[in-house]
Short mmCIF file of C-alpha atoms in Angstrom, two decimals:
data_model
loop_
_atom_site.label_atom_id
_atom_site.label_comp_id
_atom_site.label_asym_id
_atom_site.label_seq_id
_atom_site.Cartn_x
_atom_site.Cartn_y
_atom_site.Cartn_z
CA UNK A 1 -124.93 -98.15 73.30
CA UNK A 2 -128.30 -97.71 71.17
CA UNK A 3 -126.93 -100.84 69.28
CA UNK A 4 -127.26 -103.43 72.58
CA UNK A 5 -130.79 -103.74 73.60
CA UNK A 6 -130.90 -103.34 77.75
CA UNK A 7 -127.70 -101.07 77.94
CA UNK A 8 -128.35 -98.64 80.43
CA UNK A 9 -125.88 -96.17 80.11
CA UNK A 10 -126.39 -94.50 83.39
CA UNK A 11 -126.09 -98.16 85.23
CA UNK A 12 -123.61 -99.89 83.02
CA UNK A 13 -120.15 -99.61 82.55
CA UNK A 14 -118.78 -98.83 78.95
CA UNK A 15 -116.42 -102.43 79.16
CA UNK A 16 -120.11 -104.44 78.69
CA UNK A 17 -120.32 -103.22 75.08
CA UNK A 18 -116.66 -104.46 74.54
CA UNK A 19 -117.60 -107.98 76.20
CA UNK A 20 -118.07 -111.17 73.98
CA UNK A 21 -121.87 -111.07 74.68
CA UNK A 22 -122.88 -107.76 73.75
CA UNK A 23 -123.85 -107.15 69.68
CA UNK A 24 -121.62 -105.03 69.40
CA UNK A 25 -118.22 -106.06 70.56
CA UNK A 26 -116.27 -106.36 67.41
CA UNK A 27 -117.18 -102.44 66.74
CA UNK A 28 -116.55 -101.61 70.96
CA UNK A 29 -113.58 -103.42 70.66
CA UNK A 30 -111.98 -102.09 67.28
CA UNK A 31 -113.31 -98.40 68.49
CA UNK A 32 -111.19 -98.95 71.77
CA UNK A 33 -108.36 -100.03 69.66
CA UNK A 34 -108.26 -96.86 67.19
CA UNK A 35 -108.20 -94.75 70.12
CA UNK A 36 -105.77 -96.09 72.42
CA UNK A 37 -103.59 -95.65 68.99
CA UNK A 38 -104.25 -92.15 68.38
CA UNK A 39 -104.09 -91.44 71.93
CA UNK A 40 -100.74 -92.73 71.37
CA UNK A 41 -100.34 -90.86 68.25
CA UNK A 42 -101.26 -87.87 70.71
CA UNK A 43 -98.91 -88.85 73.55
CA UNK A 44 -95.91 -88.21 70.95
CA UNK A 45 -97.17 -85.05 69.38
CA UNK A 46 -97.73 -83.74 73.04
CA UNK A 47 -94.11 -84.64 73.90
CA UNK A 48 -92.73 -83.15 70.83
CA UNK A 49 -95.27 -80.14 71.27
CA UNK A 50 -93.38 -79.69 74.90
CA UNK A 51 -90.14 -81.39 74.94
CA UNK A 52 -88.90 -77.89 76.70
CA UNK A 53 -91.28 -78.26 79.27
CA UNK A 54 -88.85 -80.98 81.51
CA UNK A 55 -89.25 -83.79 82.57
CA UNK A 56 -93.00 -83.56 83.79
CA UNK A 57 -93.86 -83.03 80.59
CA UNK A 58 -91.95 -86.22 79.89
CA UNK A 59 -93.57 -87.96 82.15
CA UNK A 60 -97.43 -86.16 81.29
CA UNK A 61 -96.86 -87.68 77.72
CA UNK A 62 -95.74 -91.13 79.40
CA UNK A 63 -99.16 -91.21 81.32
CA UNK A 64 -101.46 -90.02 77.79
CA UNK A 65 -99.06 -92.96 76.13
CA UNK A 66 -100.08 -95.47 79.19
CA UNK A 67 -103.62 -94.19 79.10
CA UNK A 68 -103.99 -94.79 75.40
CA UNK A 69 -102.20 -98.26 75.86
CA UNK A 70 -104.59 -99.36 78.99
CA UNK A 71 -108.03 -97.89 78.38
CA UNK A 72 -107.60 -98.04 74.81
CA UNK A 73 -105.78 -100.95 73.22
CA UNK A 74 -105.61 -103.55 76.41
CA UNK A 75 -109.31 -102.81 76.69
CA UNK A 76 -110.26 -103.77 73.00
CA UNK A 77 -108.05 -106.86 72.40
CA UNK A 78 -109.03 -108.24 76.15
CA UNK A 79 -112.64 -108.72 76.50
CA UNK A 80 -114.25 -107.81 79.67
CA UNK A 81 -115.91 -111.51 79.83
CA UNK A 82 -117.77 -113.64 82.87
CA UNK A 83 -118.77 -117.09 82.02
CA UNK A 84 -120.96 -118.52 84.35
CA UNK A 85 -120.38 -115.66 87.11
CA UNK A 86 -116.62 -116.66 86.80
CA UNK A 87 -114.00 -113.91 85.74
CA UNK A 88 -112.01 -114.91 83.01
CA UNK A 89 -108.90 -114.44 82.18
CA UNK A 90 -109.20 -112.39 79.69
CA UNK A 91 -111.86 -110.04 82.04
CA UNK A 92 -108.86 -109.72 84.34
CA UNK A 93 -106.33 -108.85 81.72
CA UNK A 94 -108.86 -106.48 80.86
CA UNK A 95 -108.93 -105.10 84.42
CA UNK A 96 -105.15 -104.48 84.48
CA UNK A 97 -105.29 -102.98 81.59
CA UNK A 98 -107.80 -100.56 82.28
CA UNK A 99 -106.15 -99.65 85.55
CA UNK A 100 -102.87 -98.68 84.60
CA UNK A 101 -104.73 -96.59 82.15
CA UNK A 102 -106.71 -95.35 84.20
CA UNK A 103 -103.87 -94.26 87.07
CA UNK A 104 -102.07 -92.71 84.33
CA UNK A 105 -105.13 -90.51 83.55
CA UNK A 106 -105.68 -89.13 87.18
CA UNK A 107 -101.93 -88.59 87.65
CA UNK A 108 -101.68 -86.66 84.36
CA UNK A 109 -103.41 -83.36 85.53
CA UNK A 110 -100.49 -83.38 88.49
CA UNK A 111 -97.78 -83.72 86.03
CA UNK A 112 -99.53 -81.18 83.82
CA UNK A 113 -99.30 -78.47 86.64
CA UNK A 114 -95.72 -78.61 87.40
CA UNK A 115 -94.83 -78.63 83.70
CA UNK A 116 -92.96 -75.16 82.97
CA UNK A 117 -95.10 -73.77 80.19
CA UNK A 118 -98.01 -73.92 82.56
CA UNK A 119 -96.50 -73.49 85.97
CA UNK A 120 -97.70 -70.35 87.46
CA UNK A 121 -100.93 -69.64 85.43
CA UNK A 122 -103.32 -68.99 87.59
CA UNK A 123 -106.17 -69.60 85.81
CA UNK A 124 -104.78 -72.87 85.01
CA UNK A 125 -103.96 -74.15 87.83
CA UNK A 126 -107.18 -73.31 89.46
CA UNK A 127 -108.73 -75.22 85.93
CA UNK A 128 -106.78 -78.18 86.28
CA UNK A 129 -107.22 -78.36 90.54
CA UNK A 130 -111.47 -78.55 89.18
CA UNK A 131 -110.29 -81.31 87.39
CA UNK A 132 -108.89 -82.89 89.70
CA UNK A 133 -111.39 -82.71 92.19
CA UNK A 134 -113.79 -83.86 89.61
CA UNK A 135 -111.74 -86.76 88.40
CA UNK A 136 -111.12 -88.26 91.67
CA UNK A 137 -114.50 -87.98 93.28
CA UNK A 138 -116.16 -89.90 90.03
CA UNK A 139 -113.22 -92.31 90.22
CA UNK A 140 -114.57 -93.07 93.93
CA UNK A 141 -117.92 -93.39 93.20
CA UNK A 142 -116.90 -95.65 90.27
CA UNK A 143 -114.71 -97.55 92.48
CA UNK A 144 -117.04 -98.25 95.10
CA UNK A 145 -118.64 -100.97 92.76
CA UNK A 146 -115.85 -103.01 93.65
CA UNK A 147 -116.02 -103.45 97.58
CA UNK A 148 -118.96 -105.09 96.76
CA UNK A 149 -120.85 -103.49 100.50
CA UNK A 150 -124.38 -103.14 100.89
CA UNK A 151 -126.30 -100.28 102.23
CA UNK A 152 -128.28 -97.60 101.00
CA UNK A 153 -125.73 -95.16 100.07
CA UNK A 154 -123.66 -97.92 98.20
CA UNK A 155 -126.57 -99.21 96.35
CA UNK A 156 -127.86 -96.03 95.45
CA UNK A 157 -124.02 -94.61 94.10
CA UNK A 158 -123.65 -98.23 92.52
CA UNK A 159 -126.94 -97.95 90.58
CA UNK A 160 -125.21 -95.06 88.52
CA UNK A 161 -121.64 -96.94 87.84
CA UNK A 162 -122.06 -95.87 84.12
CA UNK A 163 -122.35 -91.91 85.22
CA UNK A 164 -119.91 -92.01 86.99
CA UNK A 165 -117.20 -93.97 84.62
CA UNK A 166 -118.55 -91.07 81.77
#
């Protein structure tokens, strides 16, 4: 972020480095790119790693698969562009992306907890449940940029988008 002059990182969201405008796309976009493969890379070693654990942990490896596939390659190759205050296509393909990457995220904690080499620690559940907790209500106040309301508690949580995406 030091490398685009006016990114605030509390206010901005992380897909305005990646977009055609910023200075450094091509390095936002290849960084997304590397990841979403390793997370992929991860997403096999964690279902080899637990390939006892059923089919939650199946499905938990799906989701870090989907998560490096969304966030992570969808979000480099499709730039998170608006030309004229018009949403392009590929700031929409961008969006989808993202989402599905971004479900697969929040459901993995769920999937995590019923998987058998972790069901019934205690101190793990009450970890992950944290987690969560934590990962929904900063999904919220991410997501609230979207309904596009005006008031002073929307303005004031939509003044930190970039906080809460982080």
């Amino acid at each position: 972020a030091a490398g685009y002059p006016g990114h605030d990182q509390l206010k901005d969201a992380l897909s305005n480095l990646g977009a055609t405008a910023s200075p450094i796309s091509g390095i936002v976009s290849m960084w997304w790119i590397i990841f979403g493969i390793l997370m992929i890379i991860f997403a096999l070693g964690f279902k080899a790693a637990f390939s006892d654990g059923g089919r939650f942990s199946r499905l938990a490896a799906l989701c870090i698969g989907l998560y490096g596939l969304g966030e992570g390659i969808g979000s480099g190759i499709f730039k998170f562009d608006i030309v004229n205050n018009v949403k392009t296509v590929s700031y929409l393909f961008h969006e989808l992306f993202g989402t599905i990457g971004v479900f697969s995220i929040l459901a993995l904690p769920f999937l995590v907890l019923r998987m058998v080499p972790f069901y019934g620690n205690r101190k793990f559940k009450k970890f992950t449940l944290y987690i969560i907790g934590f990962g929904l209500t900063f999904f919220v106040l991410f997501s609230i940029r979207y309904l596009n309301l005006t008031s002073l508690l929307t303005d004031l949580i939509n003044r930190f988008t970039g906080l809460w995406q982080r």
